[in-house]
């Protein structure tokens, strides 16, 4: 969505634009696939009412009327039992924390939701900030397991801005005095969005070249040369949107210090297993997990929000596992992943059996999100590189905000103005 939106904005500003994509199709993290005659997104996505940039693009693409909204539920699994976690009364009933712990946790979340600038939080370690506000016991019993599930040992390097951005987005999705969650999705998923985006790109004359892996980007006397598996092309300007470690390897003309800054950005990868099931699991859209024995990060029951008629009456569940970009799990076989994940489902939902599975798919990527480390903004290389006409713009430039499609679109809008300014 970053590359597609950036291309659309540059074309709308009167530029001749070509998209070069390694994959056989477009979409990246928002791509879809089909199993058992049903199409669904490779990775889970949801729209919050605060996602103004995404909602604006959907309106521009003529899809505003295709967004369906629903109130969702949240569960909490502590290794022994599932607890609802939907309002203040559910928080008060959580057995893992004392009344004082819960009060401090509530203040921590409220304070985080009210902060409007996370730059100052980049100077504070995430553990120190959470312990100061929520207390040591709440950190050990709640925050630490959640951070480890999302970041692994990388949480030790994260700044407080990381968790602040997550608090801001999900608190913004809660409405009313009871603060219930309201989320939306586009009918047909991101397959619908990508189709509409391709139509808009073609309308503006954007050339789409799929199946062309970029091997080298370098300066030449006539512009910026892009070598791909399909040949060599030269452009006046080039915007590279793949992850910084890849950009450091492929963009040969970067200055040594610039290359190092890109190469050293810490990324988390993700393995996301999606299951089409004959039955629901916990019935909640999101189940937080603090039991570190469970091999996946959360349970996302998308069919609690999506119209099941589009799933042929089945239930769609995502099981993400966030790992460092070098983790061997990203290269594991499908049988090894299922041998790891299925017992975890059975532990949380004892009546689950493998015969409940209609279809299964494993999606993975090494570079899904850059971690907001200490002094992140000061260390981040600018989009305009030392090579005239070459820009590197990727998710690492989503600063002090949680990685989401709406933040990606905001970044693309800002980058287009910068590149064409």
mmCIF file of C-alpha atoms in Angstrom:
data_model
loop_
_atom_site.group_PDB
_atom_site.id
_atom_site.type_symbol
_atom_site.label_atom_id
_atom_site.label_comp_id
_atom_site.label_asym_id
_atom_site.label_seq_id
_atom_site.Cartn_x
_atom_site.Cartn_y
_atom_site.Cartn_z
ATOM 1 C CA UNK A 1 0.000 0.000 0.000
ATOM 2 C CA UNK A 2 2.940 2.348 0.559
ATOM 3 C CA UNK A 3 4.313 1.913 -2.955
ATOM 4 C CA UNK A 4 0.889 1.930 -4.596
ATOM 5 C CA UNK A 5 -0.290 5.054 -2.781
ATOM 6 C CA UNK A 6 3.003 6.835 -3.398
ATOM 7 C CA UNK A 7 2.792 5.993 -7.112
ATOM 8 C CA UNK A 8 -0.794 7.238 -7.291
ATOM 9 C CA UNK A 9 0.048 10.537 -5.597
ATOM 10 C CA UNK A 10 3.088 11.153 -7.821
ATOM 11 C CA UNK A 11 1.056 10.374 -10.939
ATOM 12 C CA UNK A 12 -1.697 12.734 -9.774
ATOM 13 C CA UNK A 13 0.967 15.444 -9.558
ATOM 14 C CA UNK A 14 1.743 15.004 -13.267
ATOM 15 C CA UNK A 15 4.667 12.560 -13.170
ATOM 16 C CA UNK A 16 5.170 9.519 -15.412
ATOM 17 C CA UNK A 17 5.397 6.673 -12.910
ATOM 18 C CA UNK A 18 6.430 3.026 -13.151
ATOM 19 C CA UNK A 19 5.931 0.498 -10.335
ATOM 20 C CA UNK A 20 8.459 -2.343 -10.260
ATOM 21 C CA UNK A 21 7.332 -5.236 -8.041
ATOM 22 C CA UNK A 22 9.173 -8.489 -7.356
ATOM 23 C CA UNK A 23 6.044 -10.502 -6.545
ATOM 24 C CA UNK A 24 3.770 -11.815 -9.303
ATOM 25 C CA UNK A 25 0.948 -9.625 -7.992
ATOM 26 C CA UNK A 26 0.451 -6.351 -6.129
ATOM 27 C CA UNK A 27 -0.461 -5.716 -2.508
ATOM 28 C CA UNK A 28 2.505 -6.766 -0.376
ATOM 29 C CA UNK A 29 1.282 -7.117 3.217
ATOM 30 C CA UNK A 30 -2.262 -6.424 2.001
ATOM 31 C CA UNK A 31 -2.237 -9.145 -0.677
ATOM 32 C CA UNK A 32 -4.843 -11.915 -0.658
ATOM 33 C CA UNK A 33 -5.011 -15.543 -1.707
ATOM 34 C CA UNK A 34 -7.668 -18.172 -2.326
ATOM 35 C CA UNK A 35 -8.154 -21.524 -0.602
ATOM 36 C CA UNK A 36 -11.147 -23.855 -0.683
ATOM 37 C CA UNK A 37 -12.771 -21.442 -3.156
ATOM 38 C CA UNK A 38 -12.656 -18.575 -0.614
ATOM 39 C CA UNK A 39 -10.471 -15.450 -0.812
ATOM 40 C CA UNK A 40 -9.060 -13.825 2.300
ATOM 41 C CA UNK A 41 -6.174 -11.532 3.282
ATOM 42 C CA UNK A 42 -2.778 -13.136 3.906
ATOM 43 C CA UNK A 43 -2.318 -10.985 7.022
ATOM 44 C CA UNK A 44 -5.008 -9.639 9.343
ATOM 45 C CA UNK A 45 -6.162 -6.028 8.890
ATOM 46 C CA UNK A 46 -8.843 -3.957 10.546
ATOM 47 C CA UNK A 47 -10.008 -0.342 10.208
ATOM 48 C CA UNK A 48 -10.392 1.910 13.254
ATOM 49 C CA UNK A 49 -12.664 4.950 13.218
ATOM 50 C CA UNK A 50 -9.545 7.060 13.819
ATOM 51 C CA UNK A 51 -7.922 5.788 10.570
ATOM 52 C CA UNK A 52 -8.649 9.028 8.722
ATOM 53 C CA UNK A 53 -5.985 8.638 6.018
ATOM 54 C CA UNK A 54 -7.196 5.151 5.065
ATOM 55 C CA UNK A 55 -10.845 6.185 5.143
ATOM 56 C CA UNK A 56 -10.008 9.164 2.935
ATOM 57 C CA UNK A 57 -8.317 6.937 0.360
ATOM 58 C CA UNK A 58 -11.213 4.460 0.396
ATOM 59 C CA UNK A 59 -13.603 7.348 -0.261
ATOM 60 C CA UNK A 60 -11.375 8.513 -3.125
ATOM 61 C CA UNK A 61 -11.441 5.002 -4.604
ATOM 62 C CA UNK A 62 -15.226 4.851 -4.357
ATOM 63 C CA UNK A 63 -15.176 2.273 -1.557
ATOM 64 C CA UNK A 64 -16.538 4.318 1.356
ATOM 65 C CA UNK A 65 -19.863 2.550 1.028
ATOM 66 C CA UNK A 66 -18.146 -0.840 1.188
ATOM 67 C CA UNK A 67 -16.859 -0.333 4.743
ATOM 68 C CA UNK A 68 -18.846 -2.323 7.293
ATOM 69 C CA UNK A 69 -18.538 -1.441 10.996
ATOM 70 C CA UNK A 70 -19.077 -3.622 14.025
ATOM 71 C CA UNK A 71 -18.586 -3.680 17.775
ATOM 72 C CA UNK A 72 -15.991 -6.274 18.723
ATOM 73 C CA UNK A 73 -15.078 -8.166 21.858
ATOM 74 C CA UNK A 74 -11.709 -8.798 23.476
ATOM 75 C CA UNK A 75 -10.565 -11.760 25.581
ATOM 76 C CA UNK A 76 -7.563 -12.262 27.843
ATOM 77 C CA UNK A 77 -5.831 -15.620 28.327
ATOM 78 C CA UNK A 78 -3.506 -16.040 31.307
ATOM 79 C CA UNK A 79 -2.536 -19.678 30.802
ATOM 80 C CA UNK A 80 -5.417 -21.118 32.766
ATOM 81 C CA UNK A 81 -8.599 -19.424 31.643
ATOM 82 C CA UNK A 82 -10.143 -17.028 29.136
ATOM 83 C CA UNK A 83 -11.494 -13.782 30.595
ATOM 84 C CA UNK A 84 -13.553 -11.105 28.821
ATOM 85 C CA UNK A 85 -11.785 -7.752 28.614
ATOM 86 C CA UNK A 86 -14.317 -5.333 27.162
ATOM 87 C CA UNK A 87 -15.122 -2.688 29.786
ATOM 88 C CA UNK A 88 -14.072 -1.336 33.155
ATOM 89 C CA UNK A 89 -15.950 -4.080 34.996
ATOM 90 C CA UNK A 90 -14.023 -6.790 33.124
ATOM 91 C CA UNK A 91 -10.776 -5.074 34.067
ATOM 92 C CA UNK A 92 -11.843 -4.991 37.709
ATOM 93 C CA UNK A 93 -12.564 -8.733 37.652
ATOM 94 C CA UNK A 94 -9.126 -9.735 36.279
ATOM 95 C CA UNK A 95 -7.671 -12.083 38.917
ATOM 96 C CA UNK A 96 -4.003 -11.544 38.028
ATOM 97 C CA UNK A 97 -3.874 -7.952 39.309
ATOM 98 C CA UNK A 98 -4.793 -6.275 42.580
ATOM 99 C CA UNK A 99 -7.182 -3.329 42.791
ATOM 100 C CA UNK A 100 -4.221 -0.943 43.041
ATOM 101 C CA UNK A 101 -2.539 -2.613 40.051
ATOM 102 C CA UNK A 102 -5.684 -2.174 37.976
ATOM 103 C CA UNK A 103 -6.038 1.469 38.984
ATOM 104 C CA UNK A 104 -2.446 2.199 37.970
ATOM 105 C CA UNK A 105 -2.889 0.265 34.713
ATOM 106 C CA UNK A 106 -5.997 2.274 33.881
ATOM 107 C CA UNK A 107 -4.191 5.544 34.563
ATOM 108 C CA UNK A 108 -1.250 4.385 32.440
ATOM 109 C CA UNK A 109 -3.524 3.657 29.462
ATOM 110 C CA UNK A 110 -5.504 6.883 29.922
ATOM 111 C CA UNK A 111 -2.336 8.973 30.192
ATOM 112 C CA UNK A 112 -0.849 7.301 27.101
ATOM 113 C CA UNK A 113 -4.032 7.923 25.114
ATOM 114 C CA UNK A 114 -3.911 11.642 25.941
ATOM 115 C CA UNK A 115 -0.290 12.242 24.923
ATOM 116 C CA UNK A 116 -0.042 13.766 21.456
ATOM 117 C CA UNK A 117 3.719 13.646 20.839
ATOM 118 C CA UNK A 118 5.885 10.594 21.383
ATOM 119 C CA UNK A 119 9.312 12.123 20.674
ATOM 120 C CA UNK A 120 10.057 12.676 24.360
ATOM 121 C CA UNK A 121 9.166 9.037 25.034
ATOM 122 C CA UNK A 122 11.972 7.958 22.701
ATOM 123 C CA UNK A 123 14.368 8.916 25.501
ATOM 124 C CA UNK A 124 12.816 6.372 27.884
ATOM 125 C CA UNK A 125 13.092 2.604 27.862
ATOM 126 C CA UNK A 126 9.673 0.950 27.492
ATOM 127 C CA UNK A 127 10.124 -1.167 30.635
ATOM 128 C CA UNK A 128 11.135 1.809 32.777
ATOM 129 C CA UNK A 129 8.159 3.860 31.594
ATOM 130 C CA UNK A 130 5.609 1.087 32.128
ATOM 131 C CA UNK A 131 6.981 0.193 35.567
ATOM 132 C CA UNK A 132 6.851 3.863 36.590
ATOM 133 C CA UNK A 133 3.194 4.160 35.636
ATOM 134 C CA UNK A 134 1.741 0.655 36.036
ATOM 135 C CA UNK A 135 4.040 -0.775 38.726
ATOM 136 C CA UNK A 136 6.469 -3.675 38.710
ATOM 137 C CA UNK A 137 3.867 -6.404 39.332
ATOM 138 C CA UNK A 138 1.623 -5.232 36.475
ATOM 139 C CA UNK A 139 4.651 -5.086 34.210
ATOM 140 C CA UNK A 140 5.700 -8.650 35.052
ATOM 141 C CA UNK A 141 2.215 -10.142 34.870
ATOM 142 C CA UNK A 142 0.781 -8.190 31.934
ATOM 143 C CA UNK A 143 3.039 -5.823 30.004
ATOM 144 C CA UNK A 144 6.169 -7.971 29.853
ATOM 145 C CA UNK A 145 4.441 -11.063 28.378
ATOM 146 C CA UNK A 146 2.640 -8.878 25.840
ATOM 147 C CA UNK A 147 5.852 -7.098 24.852
ATOM 148 C CA UNK A 148 7.724 -10.394 24.534
ATOM 149 C CA UNK A 149 4.922 -11.801 22.404
ATOM 150 C CA UNK A 150 5.176 -8.840 20.031
ATOM 151 C CA UNK A 151 8.921 -8.141 20.122
ATOM 152 C CA UNK A 152 10.677 -11.122 21.704
ATOM 153 C CA UNK A 153 13.956 -10.067 23.329
ATOM 154 C CA UNK A 154 13.886 -6.961 21.124
ATOM 155 C CA UNK A 155 11.537 -5.412 23.702
ATOM 156 C CA UNK A 156 14.641 -4.643 25.773
ATOM 157 C CA UNK A 157 15.713 -2.213 23.034
ATOM 158 C CA UNK A 158 12.326 -0.548 22.509
ATOM 159 C CA UNK A 159 11.503 2.942 23.708
ATOM 160 C CA UNK A 160 8.318 3.959 25.490
ATOM 161 C CA UNK A 161 7.151 5.489 22.188
ATOM 162 C CA UNK A 162 6.539 1.955 20.896
ATOM 163 C CA UNK A 163 3.849 1.039 23.421
ATOM 164 C CA UNK A 164 2.452 4.588 23.467
ATOM 165 C CA UNK A 165 1.664 4.359 19.744
ATOM 166 C CA UNK A 166 -0.212 1.075 20.250
ATOM 167 C CA UNK A 167 -2.188 2.492 23.187
ATOM 168 C CA UNK A 168 -3.166 5.531 21.125
ATOM 169 C CA UNK A 169 -4.502 3.545 18.181
ATOM 170 C CA UNK A 170 -6.487 0.946 20.075
ATOM 171 C CA UNK A 171 -7.844 3.373 22.654
ATOM 172 C CA UNK A 172 -8.977 5.523 19.724
ATOM 173 C CA UNK A 173 -11.039 2.582 18.457
ATOM 174 C CA UNK A 174 -13.138 2.521 21.639
ATOM 175 C CA UNK A 175 -16.391 4.476 21.775
ATOM 176 C CA UNK A 176 -18.962 5.579 24.297
ATOM 177 C CA UNK A 177 -18.841 5.630 28.062
ATOM 178 C CA UNK A 178 -18.201 1.884 28.148
ATOM 179 C CA UNK A 179 -15.328 2.321 25.663
ATOM 180 C CA UNK A 180 -16.373 -0.635 23.504
ATOM 181 C CA UNK A 181 -14.284 -1.339 20.418
ATOM 182 C CA UNK A 182 -15.672 -0.366 17.011
ATOM 183 C CA UNK A 183 -13.776 -1.684 14.009
ATOM 184 C CA UNK A 184 -14.481 -1.926 10.301
ATOM 185 C CA UNK A 185 -13.460 -3.828 7.188
ATOM 186 C CA UNK A 186 -13.994 -3.488 3.456
ATOM 187 C CA UNK A 187 -16.353 -6.055 1.989
ATOM 188 C CA UNK A 188 -14.183 -8.521 0.122
ATOM 189 C CA UNK A 189 -11.097 -7.571 2.131
ATOM 190 C CA UNK A 190 -8.018 -5.945 0.658
ATOM 191 C CA UNK A 191 -8.558 -7.800 -2.600
ATOM 192 C CA UNK A 192 -11.323 -5.249 -3.207
ATOM 193 C CA UNK A 193 -9.041 -2.355 -2.237
ATOM 194 C CA UNK A 194 -6.119 -3.480 -4.416
ATOM 195 C CA UNK A 195 -8.407 -3.965 -7.438
ATOM 196 C CA UNK A 196 -9.738 -0.420 -7.002
ATOM 197 C CA UNK A 197 -6.217 0.928 -6.530
ATOM 198 C CA UNK A 198 -4.990 -0.756 -9.724
ATOM 199 C CA UNK A 199 -7.881 0.804 -11.650
ATOM 200 C CA UNK A 200 -6.965 4.244 -10.272
ATOM 201 C CA UNK A 201 -3.289 3.749 -11.157
ATOM 202 C CA UNK A 202 -4.080 2.657 -14.692
ATOM 203 C CA UNK A 203 -6.424 5.632 -15.090
ATOM 204 C CA UNK A 204 -3.478 7.912 -14.261
ATOM 205 C CA UNK A 205 -1.146 6.117 -16.674
ATOM 206 C CA UNK A 206 1.010 4.307 -14.128
ATOM 207 C CA UNK A 207 2.936 1.382 -15.632
ATOM 208 C CA UNK A 208 2.795 -1.801 -13.523
ATOM 209 C CA UNK A 209 5.667 -4.279 -13.853
ATOM 210 C CA UNK A 210 5.210 -7.341 -11.624
ATOM 211 C CA UNK A 211 7.557 -10.306 -11.328
ATOM 212 C CA UNK A 212 10.646 -8.068 -11.639
ATOM 213 C CA UNK A 213 12.906 -8.382 -8.601
ATOM 214 C CA UNK A 214 15.162 -5.346 -8.105
ATOM 215 C CA UNK A 215 18.822 -6.373 -7.904
ATOM 216 C CA UNK A 216 20.657 -3.041 -7.920
ATOM 217 C CA UNK A 217 19.870 0.676 -7.742
ATOM 218 C CA UNK A 218 22.694 3.063 -8.609
ATOM 219 C CA UNK A 219 23.474 6.490 -10.000
ATOM 220 C CA UNK A 220 24.399 6.956 -13.657
ATOM 221 C CA UNK A 221 25.194 9.963 -15.864
ATOM 222 C CA UNK A 222 21.638 9.874 -17.224
ATOM 223 C CA UNK A 223 19.731 9.333 -13.957
ATOM 224 C CA UNK A 224 19.085 6.449 -11.564
ATOM 225 C CA UNK A 225 19.630 2.980 -12.991
ATOM 226 C CA UNK A 226 17.472 0.105 -11.744
ATOM 227 C CA UNK A 227 18.661 -3.400 -12.571
ATOM 228 C CA UNK A 228 15.975 -6.067 -12.276
ATOM 229 C CA UNK A 229 15.563 -9.708 -13.165
ATOM 230 C CA UNK A 230 13.865 -8.468 -16.351
ATOM 231 C CA UNK A 231 16.568 -6.005 -17.440
ATOM 232 C CA UNK A 232 18.016 -2.542 -16.746
ATOM 233 C CA UNK A 233 16.007 0.693 -16.732
ATOM 234 C CA UNK A 234 16.950 4.331 -16.098
ATOM 235 C CA UNK A 235 14.690 6.886 -14.399
ATOM 236 C CA UNK A 236 14.975 10.545 -13.441
ATOM 237 C CA UNK A 237 14.024 9.714 -9.845
ATOM 238 C CA UNK A 238 13.544 6.487 -7.917
ATOM 239 C CA UNK A 239 11.692 5.848 -4.651
ATOM 240 C CA UNK A 240 12.721 2.606 -2.950
ATOM 241 C CA UNK A 241 10.008 1.316 -0.613
ATOM 242 C CA UNK A 242 11.425 -1.991 0.588
ATOM 243 C CA UNK A 243 12.867 -2.389 4.110
ATOM 244 C CA UNK A 244 15.997 -0.500 5.145
ATOM 245 C CA UNK A 245 18.308 -3.555 5.475
ATOM 246 C CA UNK A 246 17.445 -4.523 1.888
ATOM 247 C CA UNK A 247 17.878 -0.935 0.724
ATOM 248 C CA UNK A 248 21.329 -0.842 2.361
ATOM 249 C CA UNK A 249 22.315 -3.923 0.386
ATOM 250 C CA UNK A 250 20.868 -2.955 -3.001
ATOM 251 C CA UNK A 251 21.458 0.822 -3.188
ATOM 252 C CA UNK A 252 25.175 0.731 -3.946
ATOM 253 C CA UNK A 253 25.815 4.466 -4.041
ATOM 254 C CA UNK A 254 24.820 5.313 -0.480
ATOM 255 C CA UNK A 255 27.456 6.913 1.718
ATOM 256 C CA UNK A 256 28.966 4.418 4.228
ATOM 257 C CA UNK A 257 27.419 6.078 7.287
ATOM 258 C CA UNK A 258 24.035 6.284 5.593
ATOM 259 C CA UNK A 259 24.213 2.638 4.592
ATOM 260 C CA UNK A 260 25.068 1.626 8.167
ATOM 261 C CA UNK A 261 22.147 3.564 9.616
ATOM 262 C CA UNK A 262 19.740 1.744 7.299
ATOM 263 C CA UNK A 263 21.337 -1.651 7.932
ATOM 264 C CA UNK A 264 21.196 -1.232 11.714
ATOM 265 C CA UNK A 265 17.466 -0.492 12.002
ATOM 266 C CA UNK A 266 15.919 -3.315 14.037
ATOM 267 C CA UNK A 267 12.972 -5.067 12.398
ATOM 268 C CA UNK A 268 10.484 -7.651 13.535
ATOM 269 C CA UNK A 269 9.279 -10.285 11.120
ATOM 270 C CA UNK A 270 6.013 -12.159 11.358
ATOM 271 C CA UNK A 271 4.717 -15.621 10.666
ATOM 272 C CA UNK A 272 0.940 -15.436 10.289
ATOM 273 C CA UNK A 273 -1.023 -18.658 10.111
ATOM 274 C CA UNK A 274 -4.650 -18.286 9.051
ATOM 275 C CA UNK A 275 -7.215 -21.018 9.560
ATOM 276 C CA UNK A 276 -10.595 -21.487 7.948
ATOM 277 C CA UNK A 277 -12.599 -23.404 10.563
ATOM 278 C CA UNK A 278 -15.930 -25.154 10.861
ATOM 279 C CA UNK A 279 -16.431 -23.624 14.329
ATOM 280 C CA UNK A 280 -15.557 -20.461 16.252
ATOM 281 C CA UNK A 281 -12.849 -20.361 18.899
ATOM 282 C CA UNK A 282 -13.302 -17.816 21.684
ATOM 283 C CA UNK A 283 -15.778 -15.642 19.783
ATOM 284 C CA UNK A 284 -13.791 -12.441 20.428
ATOM 285 C CA UNK A 285 -12.074 -10.459 17.684
ATOM 286 C CA UNK A 286 -8.869 -10.229 19.717
ATOM 287 C CA UNK A 287 -7.524 -12.498 22.451
ATOM 288 C CA UNK A 288 -4.480 -11.222 24.334
ATOM 289 C CA UNK A 289 -2.152 -13.941 25.574
ATOM 290 C CA UNK A 290 0.194 -13.598 28.566
ATOM 291 C CA UNK A 291 1.088 -17.301 28.844
ATOM 292 C CA UNK A 292 4.539 -17.454 27.215
ATOM 293 C CA UNK A 293 4.134 -21.189 26.547
ATOM 294 C CA UNK A 294 1.603 -20.416 23.793
ATOM 295 C CA UNK A 295 3.580 -20.381 20.519
ATOM 296 C CA UNK A 296 1.661 -17.535 18.845
ATOM 297 C CA UNK A 297 1.200 -13.904 19.837
ATOM 298 C CA UNK A 298 -2.563 -13.438 19.791
ATOM 299 C CA UNK A 299 -5.731 -14.992 18.404
ATOM 300 C CA UNK A 300 -7.492 -12.813 15.819
ATOM 301 C CA UNK A 301 -10.958 -14.183 15.065
ATOM 302 C CA UNK A 302 -11.738 -12.165 11.969
ATOM 303 C CA UNK A 303 -15.096 -13.847 11.415
ATOM 304 C CA UNK A 304 -16.383 -12.116 14.556
ATOM 305 C CA UNK A 305 -16.305 -8.958 12.415
ATOM 306 C CA UNK A 306 -16.475 -10.158 8.795
ATOM 307 C CA UNK A 307 -19.739 -11.359 7.260
ATOM 308 C CA UNK A 308 -19.377 -15.151 7.330
ATOM 309 C CA UNK A 309 -21.452 -15.447 4.168
ATOM 310 C CA UNK A 310 -18.289 -14.335 2.348
ATOM 311 C CA UNK A 311 -16.472 -17.226 4.027
ATOM 312 C CA UNK A 312 -19.069 -19.785 2.927
ATOM 313 C CA UNK A 313 -20.298 -19.894 6.515
ATOM 314 C CA UNK A 314 -16.883 -20.754 7.952
ATOM 315 C CA UNK A 315 -14.850 -19.002 10.653
ATOM 316 C CA UNK A 316 -11.567 -17.209 9.873
ATOM 317 C CA UNK A 317 -8.836 -17.097 12.525
ATOM 318 C CA UNK A 318 -5.335 -15.589 12.357
ATOM 319 C CA UNK A 319 -2.490 -16.752 14.593
ATOM 320 C CA UNK A 320 0.443 -14.316 14.278
ATOM 321 C CA UNK A 321 3.880 -14.969 15.719
ATOM 322 C CA UNK A 322 6.222 -11.960 15.741
ATOM 323 C CA UNK A 323 9.919 -12.810 15.643
ATOM 324 C CA UNK A 324 13.217 -11.047 14.849
ATOM 325 C CA UNK A 325 13.959 -10.832 11.125
ATOM 326 C CA UNK A 326 16.641 -13.528 11.413
ATOM 327 C CA UNK A 327 14.503 -16.071 13.309
ATOM 328 C CA UNK A 328 14.623 -19.614 11.792
ATOM 329 C CA UNK A 329 10.859 -19.955 12.274
ATOM 330 C CA UNK A 330 10.467 -17.771 9.175
ATOM 331 C CA UNK A 331 12.021 -20.635 7.185
ATOM 332 C CA UNK A 332 10.168 -23.471 8.938
ATOM 333 C CA UNK A 333 8.158 -25.995 6.943
ATOM 334 C CA UNK A 334 4.362 -25.916 7.026
ATOM 335 C CA UNK A 335 4.249 -29.227 8.891
ATOM 336 C CA UNK A 336 6.656 -27.904 11.551
ATOM 337 C CA UNK A 337 4.569 -24.754 12.007
ATOM 338 C CA UNK A 338 1.370 -26.746 12.409
ATOM 339 C CA UNK A 339 3.059 -29.126 14.854
ATOM 340 C CA UNK A 340 3.986 -26.055 16.917
ATOM 341 C CA UNK A 341 0.750 -24.067 16.652
ATOM 342 C CA UNK A 342 -2.036 -26.647 16.844
ATOM 343 C CA UNK A 343 -1.232 -27.798 20.413
ATOM 344 C CA UNK A 344 -1.336 -24.142 21.445
ATOM 345 C CA UNK A 345 -4.869 -23.814 20.084
ATOM 346 C CA UNK A 346 -5.877 -26.991 21.895
ATOM 347 C CA UNK A 347 -4.451 -25.665 25.163
ATOM 348 C CA UNK A 348 -6.482 -22.475 24.932
ATOM 349 C CA UNK A 349 -9.614 -24.139 23.495
ATOM 350 C CA UNK A 350 -9.695 -27.764 24.764
ATOM 351 C CA UNK A 351 -12.644 -28.757 22.546
ATOM 352 C CA UNK A 352 -10.716 -27.852 19.381
ATOM 353 C CA UNK A 353 -9.666 -30.724 17.095
ATOM 354 C CA UNK A 354 -7.712 -30.739 13.805
ATOM 355 C CA UNK A 355 -10.872 -31.998 12.088
ATOM 356 C CA UNK A 356 -12.310 -28.496 12.639
ATOM 357 C CA UNK A 357 -9.868 -27.127 10.032
ATOM 358 C CA UNK A 358 -11.193 -26.549 6.506
ATOM 359 C CA UNK A 359 -8.074 -24.822 5.125
ATOM 360 C CA UNK A 360 -4.809 -23.424 6.452
ATOM 361 C CA UNK A 361 -2.336 -20.912 5.058
ATOM 362 C CA UNK A 362 1.046 -19.681 6.344
ATOM 363 C CA UNK A 363 2.182 -16.174 5.361
ATOM 364 C CA UNK A 364 5.516 -14.773 6.457
ATOM 365 C CA UNK A 365 7.738 -11.764 5.994
ATOM 366 C CA UNK A 366 11.094 -10.850 7.540
ATOM 367 C CA UNK A 367 10.564 -7.109 7.710
ATOM 368 C CA UNK A 368 7.108 -6.178 8.930
ATOM 369 C CA UNK A 369 7.853 -3.353 11.365
ATOM 370 C CA UNK A 370 10.815 -1.278 12.475
ATOM 371 C CA UNK A 371 11.209 -1.125 16.252
ATOM 372 C CA UNK A 372 11.157 2.308 17.864
ATOM 373 C CA UNK A 373 14.440 2.121 19.766
ATOM 374 C CA UNK A 374 15.933 4.803 22.020
ATOM 375 C CA UNK A 375 16.520 8.095 20.171
ATOM 376 C CA UNK A 376 14.887 6.562 17.104
ATOM 377 C CA UNK A 377 13.966 9.818 15.344
ATOM 378 C CA UNK A 378 17.499 11.166 15.665
ATOM 379 C CA UNK A 379 19.028 7.975 14.237
ATOM 380 C CA UNK A 380 16.573 7.516 11.343
ATOM 381 C CA UNK A 381 18.053 8.338 7.906
ATOM 382 C CA UNK A 382 16.039 10.907 5.923
ATOM 383 C CA UNK A 383 14.019 9.824 2.891
ATOM 384 C CA UNK A 384 16.206 11.908 0.549
ATOM 385 C CA UNK A 385 19.474 9.968 0.240
ATOM 386 C CA UNK A 386 23.017 11.101 -0.553
ATOM 387 C CA UNK A 387 22.378 9.992 -4.153
ATOM 388 C CA UNK A 388 20.594 12.825 -6.011
ATOM 389 C CA UNK A 389 17.203 11.623 -7.219
ATOM 390 C CA UNK A 390 17.134 8.522 -5.002
ATOM 391 C CA UNK A 391 14.699 8.299 -2.095
ATOM 392 C CA UNK A 392 14.283 5.522 0.452
ATOM 393 C CA UNK A 393 10.812 5.546 1.984
ATOM 394 C CA UNK A 394 9.620 2.568 4.010
ATOM 395 C CA UNK A 395 7.838 1.631 7.229
ATOM 396 C CA UNK A 396 10.837 2.750 9.293
ATOM 397 C CA UNK A 397 9.684 6.307 8.481
ATOM 398 C CA UNK A 398 6.409 5.730 10.337
ATOM 399 C CA UNK A 399 7.689 7.451 13.468
ATOM 400 C CA UNK A 400 5.910 7.297 16.832
ATOM 401 C CA UNK A 401 2.851 5.608 15.386
ATOM 402 C CA UNK A 402 1.792 1.981 15.257
ATOM 403 C CA UNK A 403 2.285 0.225 11.941
ATOM 404 C CA UNK A 404 -1.072 0.233 10.162
ATOM 405 C CA UNK A 405 -2.429 0.831 6.682
ATOM 406 C CA UNK A 406 -3.616 4.318 7.622
ATOM 407 C CA UNK A 407 -0.140 5.359 8.805
ATOM 408 C CA UNK A 408 1.324 3.851 5.630
ATOM 409 C CA UNK A 409 -0.992 5.992 3.501
ATOM 410 C CA UNK A 410 -0.129 9.085 5.537
ATOM 411 C CA UNK A 411 3.562 8.374 4.946
ATOM 412 C CA UNK A 412 2.974 7.965 1.196
ATOM 413 C CA UNK A 413 1.101 11.262 1.015
ATOM 414 C CA UNK A 414 3.921 13.096 2.818
ATOM 415 C CA UNK A 415 6.617 11.360 0.780
ATOM 416 C CA UNK A 416 4.980 12.303 -2.537
ATOM 417 C CA UNK A 417 4.947 15.964 -1.565
ATOM 418 C CA UNK A 418 8.604 15.712 -0.512
ATOM 419 C CA UNK A 419 9.778 13.919 -3.661
ATOM 420 C CA UNK A 420 7.846 16.184 -6.040
ATOM 421 C CA UNK A 421 8.182 19.356 -3.983
#
